[in-house]
Amino acid sequence: MILRLERHFLIKAASVRSILLNSATTTVCALFAGTGLAIAVDWLSARERQILRLASVAMRARLIRASTVVLFTVVLFGLYFWASMNLRCLETSEVRPSEAGQNWRFAYHLVLLGLLILATAIDFDCYMIPDEITIPGMLIGVIGACLICDAQICHLWVDWSMAIPQLRGPLIPAWYDAHRFWHALAWSLAGLSTGAGLTWVARKISSQVLGQEAMGFGDVTLMAMIGSFIGWQAVTLVFLIAPLTGLTIGVLVRTISGKTYLPYGPWLSIAAVIVLFAWSHLWRHTRLIFSDWLSVATLGVVGSVGFVVLLWLVQLYKSIPTRDR
């Protein structure tokens, strides 16, 4: 009995040491990443403002922006570490990467979070997302998925309609495990194509509904980049969540500042973070939908209709006069 308790204590102590070590490593990485992102934001902002012939940002504002980027990076990386380790936010019954695979997937997602912070900062500043962020981001997403082979948060296709509780699980094609490289490549490219395709269609719809583009082509490449990191199912949920996020925050910003236009890229980034942090919960409630192509098509139609309605509401809200502030 004493030996068993001692063994249990040693296992717990080793687990705590591992968590503390990983937490410290994440914090150090976040500080270095945040500093690098702050430098990149400053350089890209200066370049884009010069191209667009906008006034340069004052030194005090640049220092505040740099400090904010570093702080936000440390906080976001730390929260994601906590959500991954304690809440098991990516855990699903059918995707079981090895311990090394989990660590590589965590690092892979930190790269995505860093790219999202960079794209969001530039979009807020210059109302555009440079290709220098999203195109290399897509390549990192695809190549990283192929090198890790355990980076996916969901398989390319899983048929949950075949599952019987307590008797058998979902139908998962055997070639996924036998050909992990090709599965990872197909999964990442499917996410890239879905993210780009959905946003491109939404961009065309917004042009017809609003009479002007509500999203730039940078938003299309941003969603392609996000999809290459998280797959087609997750990026579809990002597409559905982003308008609700944008409308909610947009109303608050208009109420406080009177601004009638905000870039759409930050809401895509926020939605991607929400999906990552809540993936385990979201997948349990949507996996049957993503197991049937007819359900997926229906979801796409409903999402497109909902997007049009939200754009109409935004247009209606913009027409409401506000006091000059």
PDB file of C-alpha atoms in Angstrom:
ATOM      1  CA  MET A   1       0.000   0.000   0.000  1.00  0.00           C
ATOM      2  CA  ILE A   2       2.818   2.372   0.982  1.00  0.00           C
ATOM      3  CA  LEU A   3       4.740   1.510  -2.178  1.00  0.00           C
ATOM      4  CA  ARG A   4       1.658   2.166  -4.279  1.00  0.00           C
ATOM      5  CA  LEU A   5       1.111   5.567  -2.660  1.00  0.00           C
ATOM      6  CA  GLU A   6       4.781   6.411  -3.107  1.00  0.00           C
ATOM      7  CA  ARG A   7       4.637   5.448  -6.788  1.00  0.00           C
ATOM      8  CA  HIS A   8       1.479   7.537  -7.251  1.00  0.00           C
ATOM      9  CA  PHE A   9       3.157  10.511  -5.556  1.00  0.00           C
ATOM     10  CA  LEU A  10       6.238  10.211  -7.759  1.00  0.00           C
ATOM     11  CA  ILE A  11       4.099  10.080 -10.903  1.00  0.00           C
ATOM     12  CA  LYS A  12       2.163  13.163  -9.798  1.00  0.00           C
ATOM     13  CA  ALA A  13       5.384  15.008  -8.934  1.00  0.00           C
ATOM     14  CA  ALA A  14       6.869  14.162 -12.344  1.00  0.00           C
ATOM     15  CA  SER A  15       3.679  15.385 -14.007  1.00  0.00           C
ATOM     16  CA  VAL A  16       3.797  18.683 -12.091  1.00  0.00           C
ATOM     17  CA  ARG A  17       7.478  19.176 -12.969  1.00  0.00           C
ATOM     18  CA  SER A  18       6.699  18.513 -16.629  1.00  0.00           C
ATOM     19  CA  ILE A  19       3.854  21.034 -16.628  1.00  0.00           C
ATOM     20  CA  LEU A  20       5.970  23.690 -14.904  1.00  0.00           C
ATOM     21  CA  LEU A  21       8.837  23.096 -17.329  1.00  0.00           C
ATOM     22  CA  ASN A  22       6.548  23.269 -20.357  1.00  0.00           C
ATOM     23  CA  SER A  23       4.864  26.379 -18.944  1.00  0.00           C
ATOM     24  CA  ALA A  24       8.208  28.126 -18.465  1.00  0.00           C
ATOM     25  CA  THR A  25       9.288  27.107 -21.967  1.00  0.00           C
ATOM     26  CA  THR A  26       6.028  28.440 -23.420  1.00  0.00           C
ATOM     27  CA  THR A  27       6.478  31.756 -21.581  1.00  0.00           C
ATOM     28  CA  VAL A  28      10.041  32.198 -22.849  1.00  0.00           C
ATOM     29  CA  CYS A  29       8.970  31.296 -26.396  1.00  0.00           C
ATOM     30  CA  ALA A  30       6.063  33.735 -26.124  1.00  0.00           C
ATOM     31  CA  LEU A  31       8.390  36.570 -25.077  1.00  0.00           C
ATOM     32  CA  PHE A  32      10.743  35.906 -27.997  1.00  0.00           C
ATOM     33  CA  ALA A  33       7.815  35.451 -30.408  1.00  0.00           C
ATOM     34  CA  GLY A  34       6.078  38.590 -29.145  1.00  0.00           C
ATOM     35  CA  THR A  35       9.242  40.644 -29.590  1.00  0.00           C
ATOM     36  CA  GLY A  36       9.711  39.305 -33.114  1.00  0.00           C
ATOM     37  CA  LEU A  37       6.056  39.967 -33.954  1.00  0.00           C
ATOM     38  CA  ALA A  38       6.296  43.530 -32.609  1.00  0.00           C
ATOM     39  CA  ILE A  39       9.311  44.190 -34.854  1.00  0.00           C
ATOM     40  CA  ALA A  40       7.502  42.642 -37.847  1.00  0.00           C
ATOM     41  CA  VAL A  41       4.352  44.695 -37.179  1.00  0.00           C
ATOM     42  CA  ASP A  42       6.382  47.908 -37.014  1.00  0.00           C
ATOM     43  CA  TRP A  43       8.226  47.139 -40.262  1.00  0.00           C
ATOM     44  CA  LEU A  44       5.148  46.008 -42.205  1.00  0.00           C
ATOM     45  CA  SER A  45       3.076  48.932 -40.917  1.00  0.00           C
ATOM     46  CA  ALA A  46       5.718  51.462 -41.997  1.00  0.00           C
ATOM     47  CA  ARG A  47       6.024  49.830 -45.418  1.00  0.00           C
ATOM     48  CA  GLU A  48       2.289  49.566 -46.067  1.00  0.00           C
ATOM     49  CA  ARG A  49       1.686  53.138 -44.890  1.00  0.00           C
ATOM     50  CA  GLN A  50       4.371  54.338 -47.263  1.00  0.00           C
ATOM     51  CA  ILE A  51       2.796  52.422 -50.165  1.00  0.00           C
ATOM     52  CA  LEU A  52      -0.689  53.747 -49.291  1.00  0.00           C
ATOM     53  CA  ARG A  53       0.694  57.251 -48.683  1.00  0.00           C
ATOM     54  CA  LEU A  54      -0.611  57.375 -45.149  1.00  0.00           C
ATOM     55  CA  ALA A  55       0.918  59.388 -42.335  1.00  0.00           C
ATOM     56  CA  SER A  56       3.555  57.579 -40.317  1.00  0.00           C
ATOM     57  CA  VAL A  57       2.777  56.476 -36.770  1.00  0.00           C
ATOM     58  CA  ALA A  58       4.231  58.532 -33.934  1.00  0.00           C
ATOM     59  CA  MET A  59       7.029  56.948 -31.898  1.00  0.00           C
ATOM     60  CA  ARG A  60       4.951  56.881 -28.707  1.00  0.00           C
ATOM     61  CA  ALA A  61       2.122  55.073 -30.484  1.00  0.00           C
ATOM     62  CA  ARG A  62       4.604  52.599 -32.004  1.00  0.00           C
ATOM     63  CA  LEU A  63       6.022  51.785 -28.569  1.00  0.00           C
ATOM     64  CA  ILE A  64       2.529  51.297 -27.129  1.00  0.00           C
ATOM     65  CA  ARG A  65       1.621  49.047 -30.080  1.00  0.00           C
ATOM     66  CA  ALA A  66       4.810  47.007 -29.678  1.00  0.00           C
ATOM     67  CA  SER A  67       4.207  46.546 -25.941  1.00  0.00           C
ATOM     68  CA  THR A  68       0.609  45.504 -26.632  1.00  0.00           C
ATOM     69  CA  VAL A  69       1.707  42.915 -29.201  1.00  0.00           C
ATOM     70  CA  VAL A  70       4.257  41.396 -26.797  1.00  0.00           C
ATOM     71  CA  LEU A  71       1.792  41.338 -23.889  1.00  0.00           C
ATOM     72  CA  PHE A  72      -1.007  39.895 -26.020  1.00  0.00           C
ATOM     73  CA  THR A  73       1.297  37.193 -27.383  1.00  0.00           C
ATOM     74  CA  VAL A  74       2.404  36.122 -23.890  1.00  0.00           C
ATOM     75  CA  VAL A  75      -1.194  36.061 -22.611  1.00  0.00           C
ATOM     76  CA  LEU A  76      -2.600  34.198 -25.638  1.00  0.00           C
ATOM     77  CA  PHE A  77       0.195  31.613 -25.703  1.00  0.00           C
ATOM     78  CA  GLY A  78      -0.189  31.082 -21.955  1.00  0.00           C
ATOM     79  CA  LEU A  79      -3.956  30.660 -22.200  1.00  0.00           C
ATOM     80  CA  TYR A  80      -3.589  28.204 -25.045  1.00  0.00           C
ATOM     81  CA  PHE A  81      -1.042  26.197 -23.055  1.00  0.00           C
ATOM     82  CA  TRP A  82      -3.458  26.099 -20.106  1.00  0.00           C
ATOM     83  CA  ALA A  83      -6.418  25.144 -22.327  1.00  0.00           C
ATOM     84  CA  SER A  84      -4.393  22.398 -24.026  1.00  0.00           C
ATOM     85  CA  MET A  85      -2.953  20.926 -20.835  1.00  0.00           C
ATOM     86  CA  ASN A  86      -5.855  21.317 -18.403  1.00  0.00           C
ATOM     87  CA  LEU A  87      -9.014  21.592 -20.488  1.00  0.00           C
ATOM     88  CA  ARG A  88      -7.824  19.234 -23.246  1.00  0.00           C
ATOM     89  CA  CYS A  89      -9.407  21.624 -25.725  1.00  0.00           C
ATOM     90  CA  LEU A  90      -8.274  19.611 -28.772  1.00  0.00           C
ATOM     91  CA  GLU A  91      -9.042  16.150 -27.435  1.00  0.00           C
ATOM     92  CA  THR A  92     -11.408  14.006 -29.508  1.00  0.00           C
ATOM     93  CA  SER A  93     -12.152  10.296 -29.400  1.00  0.00           C
ATOM     94  CA  GLU A  94     -10.890   9.529 -32.916  1.00  0.00           C
ATOM     95  CA  VAL A  95      -7.708  11.647 -33.081  1.00  0.00           C
ATOM     96  CA  ARG A  96      -5.090  10.329 -30.646  1.00  0.00           C
ATOM     97  CA  PRO A  97      -1.618  11.686 -31.451  1.00  0.00           C
ATOM     98  CA  SER A  98       1.427  10.438 -29.569  1.00  0.00           C
ATOM     99  CA  GLU A  99       2.900  12.556 -26.782  1.00  0.00           C
ATOM    100  CA  ALA A 100       5.533  13.839 -29.193  1.00  0.00           C
ATOM    101  CA  GLY A 101       2.791  14.487 -31.756  1.00  0.00           C
ATOM    102  CA  GLN A 102       0.819  16.510 -29.199  1.00  0.00           C
ATOM    103  CA  ASN A 103       3.865  18.641 -28.415  1.00  0.00           C
ATOM    104  CA  TRP A 104       4.569  19.268 -32.098  1.00  0.00           C
ATOM    105  CA  ARG A 105       0.895  20.066 -32.731  1.00  0.00           C
ATOM    106  CA  PHE A 106       0.956  22.553 -29.856  1.00  0.00           C
ATOM    107  CA  ALA A 107       4.028  24.287 -31.334  1.00  0.00           C
ATOM    108  CA  TYR A 108       2.377  24.193 -34.777  1.00  0.00           C
ATOM    109  CA  HIS A 109      -0.668  26.012 -33.402  1.00  0.00           C
ATOM    110  CA  LEU A 110       1.515  28.580 -31.637  1.00  0.00           C
ATOM    111  CA  VAL A 111       2.880  29.478 -35.070  1.00  0.00           C
ATOM    112  CA  LEU A 112      -0.700  29.961 -36.297  1.00  0.00           C
ATOM    113  CA  LEU A 113      -1.563  32.140 -33.295  1.00  0.00           C
ATOM    114  CA  GLY A 114       1.513  34.267 -33.942  1.00  0.00           C
ATOM    115  CA  LEU A 115       0.558  34.747 -37.587  1.00  0.00           C
ATOM    116  CA  LEU A 116      -2.985  35.702 -36.560  1.00  0.00           C
ATOM    117  CA  ILE A 117      -1.667  38.324 -34.137  1.00  0.00           C
ATOM    118  CA  LEU A 118       0.558  39.741 -36.880  1.00  0.00           C
ATOM    119  CA  ALA A 119      -2.255  39.832 -39.468  1.00  0.00           C
ATOM    120  CA  THR A 120      -4.709  41.389 -36.998  1.00  0.00           C
ATOM    121  CA  ALA A 121      -2.315  44.159 -35.954  1.00  0.00           C
ATOM    122  CA  ILE A 122      -1.594  45.127 -39.567  1.00  0.00           C
ATOM    123  CA  ASP A 123      -5.271  44.912 -40.582  1.00  0.00           C
ATOM    124  CA  PHE A 124      -6.333  47.247 -37.778  1.00  0.00           C
ATOM    125  CA  ASP A 125      -3.563  49.674 -38.704  1.00  0.00           C
ATOM    126  CA  CYS A 126      -3.689  49.676 -42.516  1.00  0.00           C
ATOM    127  CA  TYR A 127      -7.031  47.956 -43.311  1.00  0.00           C
ATOM    128  CA  MET A 128      -5.243  45.293 -45.326  1.00  0.00           C
ATOM    129  CA  ILE A 129      -3.457  41.977 -44.805  1.00  0.00           C
ATOM    130  CA  PRO A 130      -0.167  41.711 -46.734  1.00  0.00           C
ATOM    131  CA  ASP A 131       0.541  38.578 -48.760  1.00  0.00           C
ATOM    132  CA  GLU A 132       3.905  38.436 -46.962  1.00  0.00           C
ATOM    133  CA  ILE A 133       1.959  37.090 -43.953  1.00  0.00           C
ATOM    134  CA  THR A 134      -0.609  34.771 -45.488  1.00  0.00           C
ATOM    135  CA  ILE A 135       1.276  33.171 -48.388  1.00  0.00           C
ATOM    136  CA  PRO A 136       4.234  31.997 -46.253  1.00  0.00           C
ATOM    137  CA  GLY A 137       1.648  31.087 -43.609  1.00  0.00           C
ATOM    138  CA  MET A 138      -0.087  28.731 -46.041  1.00  0.00           C
ATOM    139  CA  LEU A 139       3.209  27.084 -46.914  1.00  0.00           C
ATOM    140  CA  ILE A 140       4.079  26.669 -43.229  1.00  0.00           C
ATOM    141  CA  GLY A 141       0.629  25.195 -42.598  1.00  0.00           C
ATOM    142  CA  VAL A 142       0.876  22.605 -45.377  1.00  0.00           C
ATOM    143  CA  ILE A 143       4.561  21.723 -44.926  1.00  0.00           C
ATOM    144  CA  GLY A 144       4.232  21.612 -41.132  1.00  0.00           C
ATOM    145  CA  ALA A 145       1.236  19.270 -41.352  1.00  0.00           C
ATOM    146  CA  CYS A 146       3.190  16.938 -43.655  1.00  0.00           C
ATOM    147  CA  LEU A 147       6.300  16.935 -41.464  1.00  0.00           C
ATOM    148  CA  ILE A 148       4.445  16.393 -38.177  1.00  0.00           C
ATOM    149  CA  CYS A 149       1.822  13.985 -39.600  1.00  0.00           C
ATOM    150  CA  ASP A 150      -0.060  14.243 -36.250  1.00  0.00           C
ATOM    151  CA  ALA A 151      -0.983  17.924 -36.494  1.00  0.00           C
ATOM    152  CA  GLN A 152      -4.627  17.436 -37.474  1.00  0.00           C
ATOM    153  CA  ILE A 153      -7.376  18.123 -34.932  1.00  0.00           C
ATOM    154  CA  CYS A 154      -9.800  16.051 -37.002  1.00  0.00           C
ATOM    155  CA  HIS A 155      -9.304  13.475 -39.740  1.00  0.00           C
ATOM    156  CA  LEU A 156      -9.954  14.344 -43.366  1.00  0.00           C
ATOM    157  CA  TRP A 157     -13.247  12.436 -43.242  1.00  0.00           C
ATOM    158  CA  VAL A 158     -14.890  10.508 -40.404  1.00  0.00           C
ATOM    159  CA  ASP A 159     -18.318   8.864 -40.680  1.00  0.00           C
ATOM    160  CA  TRP A 160     -19.980   9.156 -37.289  1.00  0.00           C
ATOM    161  CA  SER A 161     -23.309   7.962 -38.709  1.00  0.00           C
ATOM    162  CA  MET A 162     -21.883   4.415 -38.576  1.00  0.00           C
ATOM    163  CA  ALA A 163     -21.072   4.612 -34.854  1.00  0.00           C
ATOM    164  CA  ILE A 164     -23.084   2.621 -32.300  1.00  0.00           C
ATOM    165  CA  PRO A 165     -22.638   3.775 -28.672  1.00  0.00           C
ATOM    166  CA  GLN A 166     -20.629   1.276 -26.577  1.00  0.00           C
ATOM    167  CA  LEU A 167     -20.418  -1.163 -29.527  1.00  0.00           C
ATOM    168  CA  ARG A 168     -18.339   0.455 -32.252  1.00  0.00           C
ATOM    169  CA  GLY A 169     -16.839   3.813 -33.051  1.00  0.00           C
ATOM    170  CA  PRO A 170     -17.010   5.922 -36.201  1.00  0.00           C
ATOM    171  CA  LEU A 171     -15.861   4.669 -39.595  1.00  0.00           C
ATOM    172  CA  ILE A 172     -12.297   5.884 -40.176  1.00  0.00           C
ATOM    173  CA  PRO A 173     -10.591   4.886 -43.446  1.00  0.00           C
ATOM    174  CA  ALA A 174      -7.624   2.577 -42.791  1.00  0.00           C
ATOM    175  CA  TRP A 175      -5.348   4.405 -45.225  1.00  0.00           C
ATOM    176  CA  TYR A 176      -5.117   7.395 -42.863  1.00  0.00           C
ATOM    177  CA  ASP A 177      -2.846   5.495 -40.497  1.00  0.00           C
ATOM    178  CA  ALA A 178      -1.042   3.565 -43.244  1.00  0.00           C
ATOM    179  CA  HIS A 179      -0.230   6.722 -45.254  1.00  0.00           C
ATOM    180  CA  ARG A 180       0.073   9.495 -42.680  1.00  0.00           C
ATOM    181  CA  PHE A 181       2.006  11.841 -44.962  1.00  0.00           C
ATOM    182  CA  TRP A 182      -0.637  11.759 -47.702  1.00  0.00           C
ATOM    183  CA  HIS A 183      -3.440  12.054 -45.165  1.00  0.00           C
ATOM    184  CA  ALA A 184      -1.771  15.117 -43.604  1.00  0.00           C
ATOM    185  CA  LEU A 185      -1.234  16.670 -47.047  1.00  0.00           C
ATOM    186  CA  ALA A 186      -4.856  16.053 -48.129  1.00  0.00           C
ATOM    187  CA  TRP A 187      -6.183  17.317 -44.780  1.00  0.00           C
ATOM    188  CA  SER A 188      -4.193  20.564 -44.917  1.00  0.00           C
ATOM    189  CA  LEU A 189      -4.945  21.256 -48.597  1.00  0.00           C
ATOM    190  CA  ALA A 190      -8.653  20.560 -48.027  1.00  0.00           C
ATOM    191  CA  GLY A 191      -8.651  23.116 -45.199  1.00  0.00           C
ATOM    192  CA  LEU A 192      -6.791  25.651 -47.343  1.00  0.00           C
ATOM    193  CA  SER A 193      -9.221  25.226 -50.262  1.00  0.00           C
ATOM    194  CA  THR A 194     -12.319  25.338 -48.047  1.00  0.00           C
ATOM    195  CA  GLY A 195     -11.190  28.461 -46.193  1.00  0.00           C
ATOM    196  CA  ALA A 196     -10.343  30.292 -49.420  1.00  0.00           C
ATOM    197  CA  GLY A 197     -13.481  29.084 -51.256  1.00  0.00           C
ATOM    198  CA  LEU A 198     -15.974  30.012 -48.531  1.00  0.00           C
ATOM    199  CA  THR A 199     -14.484  33.474 -48.057  1.00  0.00           C
ATOM    200  CA  TRP A 200     -14.260  34.153 -51.779  1.00  0.00           C
ATOM    201  CA  VAL A 201     -17.968  33.314 -52.200  1.00  0.00           C
ATOM    202  CA  ALA A 202     -18.846  35.457 -49.164  1.00  0.00           C
ATOM    203  CA  ARG A 203     -16.799  38.306 -50.656  1.00  0.00           C
ATOM    204  CA  LYS A 204     -18.798  38.131 -53.866  1.00  0.00           C
ATOM    205  CA  ILE A 205     -22.106  37.994 -51.946  1.00  0.00           C
ATOM    206  CA  SER A 206     -21.129  40.999 -49.824  1.00  0.00           C
ATOM    207  CA  SER A 207     -20.345  42.985 -52.974  1.00  0.00           C
ATOM    208  CA  GLN A 208     -23.872  42.344 -54.269  1.00  0.00           C
ATOM    209  CA  VAL A 209     -25.661  42.979 -50.953  1.00  0.00           C
ATOM    210  CA  LEU A 210     -23.736  46.042 -49.770  1.00  0.00           C
ATOM    211  CA  GLY A 211     -22.800  47.472 -53.133  1.00  0.00           C
ATOM    212  CA  GLN A 212     -19.185  47.453 -51.955  1.00  0.00           C
ATOM    213  CA  GLU A 213     -16.653  44.891 -50.831  1.00  0.00           C
ATOM    214  CA  ALA A 214     -16.992  44.091 -47.117  1.00  0.00           C
ATOM    215  CA  MET A 215     -13.886  41.910 -47.335  1.00  0.00           C
ATOM    216  CA  GLY A 216     -10.642  42.277 -49.214  1.00  0.00           C
ATOM    217  CA  PHE A 217      -8.687  39.534 -50.948  1.00  0.00           C
ATOM    218  CA  GLY A 218      -6.412  39.481 -47.914  1.00  0.00           C
ATOM    219  CA  ASP A 219      -9.314  37.980 -45.964  1.00  0.00           C
ATOM    220  CA  VAL A 220      -9.509  35.179 -48.552  1.00  0.00           C
ATOM    221  CA  THR A 221      -5.823  34.351 -48.189  1.00  0.00           C
ATOM    222  CA  LEU A 222      -6.084  34.680 -44.387  1.00  0.00           C
ATOM    223  CA  MET A 223      -8.816  32.043 -44.276  1.00  0.00           C
ATOM    224  CA  ALA A 224      -6.810  29.840 -46.629  1.00  0.00           C
ATOM    225  CA  MET A 225      -3.915  30.085 -44.188  1.00  0.00           C
ATOM    226  CA  ILE A 226      -6.146  29.291 -41.210  1.00  0.00           C
ATOM    227  CA  GLY A 227      -7.629  26.306 -43.044  1.00  0.00           C
ATOM    228  CA  SER A 228      -4.184  24.894 -43.824  1.00  0.00           C
ATOM    229  CA  PHE A 229      -3.505  24.733 -40.058  1.00  0.00           C
ATOM    230  CA  ILE A 230      -6.851  23.447 -38.733  1.00  0.00           C
ATOM    231  CA  GLY A 231      -8.578  21.546 -41.575  1.00  0.00           C
ATOM    232  CA  TRP A 232     -11.781  21.992 -43.531  1.00  0.00           C
ATOM    233  CA  GLN A 233     -14.276  21.164 -40.758  1.00  0.00           C
ATOM    234  CA  ALA A 234     -12.782  23.622 -38.286  1.00  0.00           C
ATOM    235  CA  VAL A 235     -12.334  26.420 -40.844  1.00  0.00           C
ATOM    236  CA  THR A 236     -16.013  26.026 -41.812  1.00  0.00           C
ATOM    237  CA  LEU A 237     -16.923  26.727 -38.187  1.00  0.00           C
ATOM    238  CA  VAL A 238     -14.584  29.732 -38.229  1.00  0.00           C
ATOM    239  CA  PHE A 239     -16.484  31.049 -41.261  1.00  0.00           C
ATOM    240  CA  LEU A 240     -19.815  30.653 -39.424  1.00  0.00           C
ATOM    241  CA  ILE A 241     -18.651  32.179 -36.131  1.00  0.00           C
ATOM    242  CA  ALA A 242     -16.765  35.183 -37.570  1.00  0.00           C
ATOM    243  CA  PRO A 243     -19.833  37.243 -38.670  1.00  0.00           C
ATOM    244  CA  LEU A 244     -21.410  36.901 -35.221  1.00  0.00           C
ATOM    245  CA  THR A 245     -18.148  37.971 -33.594  1.00  0.00           C
ATOM    246  CA  GLY A 246     -17.764  40.903 -35.982  1.00  0.00           C
ATOM    247  CA  LEU A 247     -21.356  42.078 -35.561  1.00  0.00           C
ATOM    248  CA  THR A 248     -21.210  41.918 -31.763  1.00  0.00           C
ATOM    249  CA  ILE A 249     -17.909  43.793 -31.445  1.00  0.00           C
ATOM    250  CA  GLY A 250     -18.806  46.111 -34.342  1.00  0.00           C
ATOM    251  CA  VAL A 251     -21.951  47.284 -32.550  1.00  0.00           C
ATOM    252  CA  LEU A 252     -19.924  48.000 -29.405  1.00  0.00           C
ATOM    253  CA  VAL A 253     -17.267  49.922 -31.341  1.00  0.00           C
ATOM    254  CA  ARG A 254     -19.893  51.978 -33.190  1.00  0.00           C
ATOM    255  CA  THR A 255     -21.700  52.753 -29.950  1.00  0.00           C
ATOM    256  CA  ILE A 256     -18.488  53.901 -28.261  1.00  0.00           C
ATOM    257  CA  SER A 257     -16.607  55.601 -31.094  1.00  0.00           C
ATOM    258  CA  GLY A 258     -19.140  56.130 -33.903  1.00  0.00           C
ATOM    259  CA  LYS A 259     -16.951  54.260 -36.429  1.00  0.00           C
ATOM    260  CA  THR A 260     -18.991  52.631 -39.208  1.00  0.00           C
ATOM    261  CA  TYR A 261     -16.241  50.533 -40.784  1.00  0.00           C
ATOM    262  CA  LEU A 262     -13.911  47.971 -39.292  1.00  0.00           C
ATOM    263  CA  PRO A 263     -11.695  45.438 -41.081  1.00  0.00           C
ATOM    264  CA  TYR A 264     -13.075  41.894 -41.253  1.00  0.00           C
ATOM    265  CA  GLY A 265      -9.767  40.059 -40.836  1.00  0.00           C
ATOM    266  CA  PRO A 266      -9.594  40.469 -37.035  1.00  0.00           C
ATOM    267  CA  TRP A 267     -12.987  38.781 -36.630  1.00  0.00           C
ATOM    268  CA  LEU A 268     -11.789  35.824 -38.701  1.00  0.00           C
ATOM    269  CA  SER A 269      -8.730  35.606 -36.444  1.00  0.00           C
ATOM    270  CA  ILE A 270     -10.841  35.817 -33.273  1.00  0.00           C
ATOM    271  CA  ALA A 271     -13.181  33.124 -34.600  1.00  0.00           C
ATOM    272  CA  ALA A 272     -10.177  30.882 -35.357  1.00  0.00           C
ATOM    273  CA  VAL A 273      -8.950  31.310 -31.763  1.00  0.00           C
ATOM    274  CA  ILE A 274     -12.436  30.492 -30.438  1.00  0.00           C
ATOM    275  CA  VAL A 275     -12.570  27.318 -32.533  1.00  0.00           C
ATOM    276  CA  LEU A 276      -9.135  26.201 -31.304  1.00  0.00           C
ATOM    277  CA  PHE A 277     -10.012  26.819 -27.654  1.00  0.00           C
ATOM    278  CA  ALA A 278     -13.426  25.139 -27.922  1.00  0.00           C
ATOM    279  CA  TRP A 279     -12.680  22.463 -30.530  1.00  0.00           C
ATOM    280  CA  SER A 280     -13.386  19.434 -28.356  1.00  0.00           C
ATOM    281  CA  HIS A 281     -16.804  20.808 -27.403  1.00  0.00           C
ATOM    282  CA  LEU A 282     -17.641  22.048 -30.905  1.00  0.00           C
ATOM    283  CA  TRP A 283     -16.671  18.753 -32.549  1.00  0.00           C
ATOM    284  CA  ARG A 284     -18.893  16.679 -30.268  1.00  0.00           C
ATOM    285  CA  HIS A 285     -21.904  18.731 -31.356  1.00  0.00           C
ATOM    286  CA  THR A 286     -21.110  18.975 -35.089  1.00  0.00           C
ATOM    287  CA  ARG A 287     -19.402  15.685 -36.001  1.00  0.00           C
ATOM    288  CA  LEU A 288     -22.623  14.108 -37.286  1.00  0.00           C
ATOM    289  CA  ILE A 289     -23.143  17.094 -39.598  1.00  0.00           C
ATOM    290  CA  PHE A 290     -19.623  16.753 -40.998  1.00  0.00           C
ATOM    291  CA  SER A 291     -20.177  13.012 -41.542  1.00  0.00           C
ATOM    292  CA  ASP A 292     -22.719  13.553 -44.313  1.00  0.00           C
ATOM    293  CA  TRP A 293     -22.156  15.553 -47.503  1.00  0.00           C
ATOM    294  CA  LEU A 294     -25.826  16.575 -47.710  1.00  0.00           C
ATOM    295  CA  SER A 295     -25.655  17.957 -44.165  1.00  0.00           C
ATOM    296  CA  VAL A 296     -22.430  19.775 -45.013  1.00  0.00           C
ATOM    297  CA  ALA A 297     -24.059  21.302 -48.119  1.00  0.00           C
ATOM    298  CA  THR A 298     -27.087  22.328 -46.039  1.00  0.00           C
ATOM    299  CA  LEU A 299     -24.791  23.895 -43.465  1.00  0.00           C
ATOM    300  CA  GLY A 300     -23.086  25.851 -46.250  1.00  0.00           C
ATOM    301  CA  VAL A 301     -26.407  27.142 -47.591  1.00  0.00           C
ATOM    302  CA  VAL A 302     -27.654  28.090 -44.117  1.00  0.00           C
ATOM    303  CA  GLY A 303     -24.340  29.780 -43.375  1.00  0.00           C
ATOM    304  CA  SER A 304     -24.474  31.759 -46.631  1.00  0.00           C
ATOM    305  CA  VAL A 305     -28.062  32.866 -45.994  1.00  0.00           C
ATOM    306  CA  GLY A 306     -27.159  33.834 -42.436  1.00  0.00           C
ATOM    307  CA  PHE A 307     -24.161  35.759 -43.741  1.00  0.00           C
ATOM    308  CA  VAL A 308     -26.394  37.716 -46.149  1.00  0.00           C
ATOM    309  CA  VAL A 309     -28.833  38.512 -43.333  1.00  0.00           C
ATOM    310  CA  LEU A 310     -26.008  39.727 -41.114  1.00  0.00           C
ATOM    311  CA  LEU A 311     -24.636  41.910 -43.912  1.00  0.00           C
ATOM    312  CA  TRP A 312     -28.097  43.401 -44.383  1.00  0.00           C
ATOM    313  CA  LEU A 313     -28.319  44.117 -40.652  1.00  0.00           C
ATOM    314  CA  VAL A 314     -24.898  45.754 -40.760  1.00  0.00           C
ATOM    315  CA  GLN A 315     -25.967  47.925 -43.681  1.00  0.00           C
ATOM    316  CA  LEU A 316     -29.173  48.880 -41.859  1.00  0.00           C
ATOM    317  CA  TYR A 317     -27.258  49.702 -38.688  1.00  0.00           C
ATOM    318  CA  LYS A 318     -24.779  51.875 -40.587  1.00  0.00           C
ATOM    319  CA  SER A 319     -27.671  53.970 -41.914  1.00  0.00           C
ATOM    320  CA  ILE A 320     -28.663  54.985 -38.367  1.00  0.00           C
ATOM    321  CA  PRO A 321     -27.302  58.509 -37.774  1.00  0.00           C
ATOM    322  CA  THR A 322     -24.959  59.062 -34.841  1.00  0.00           C
ATOM    323  CA  ARG A 323     -23.860  62.180 -33.049  1.00  0.00           C
ATOM    324  CA  ASP A 324     -20.472  63.632 -33.896  1.00  0.00           C
ATOM    325  CA  ARG A 325     -18.006  62.850 -31.172  1.00  0.00           C
TER     326      ARG A 325
END
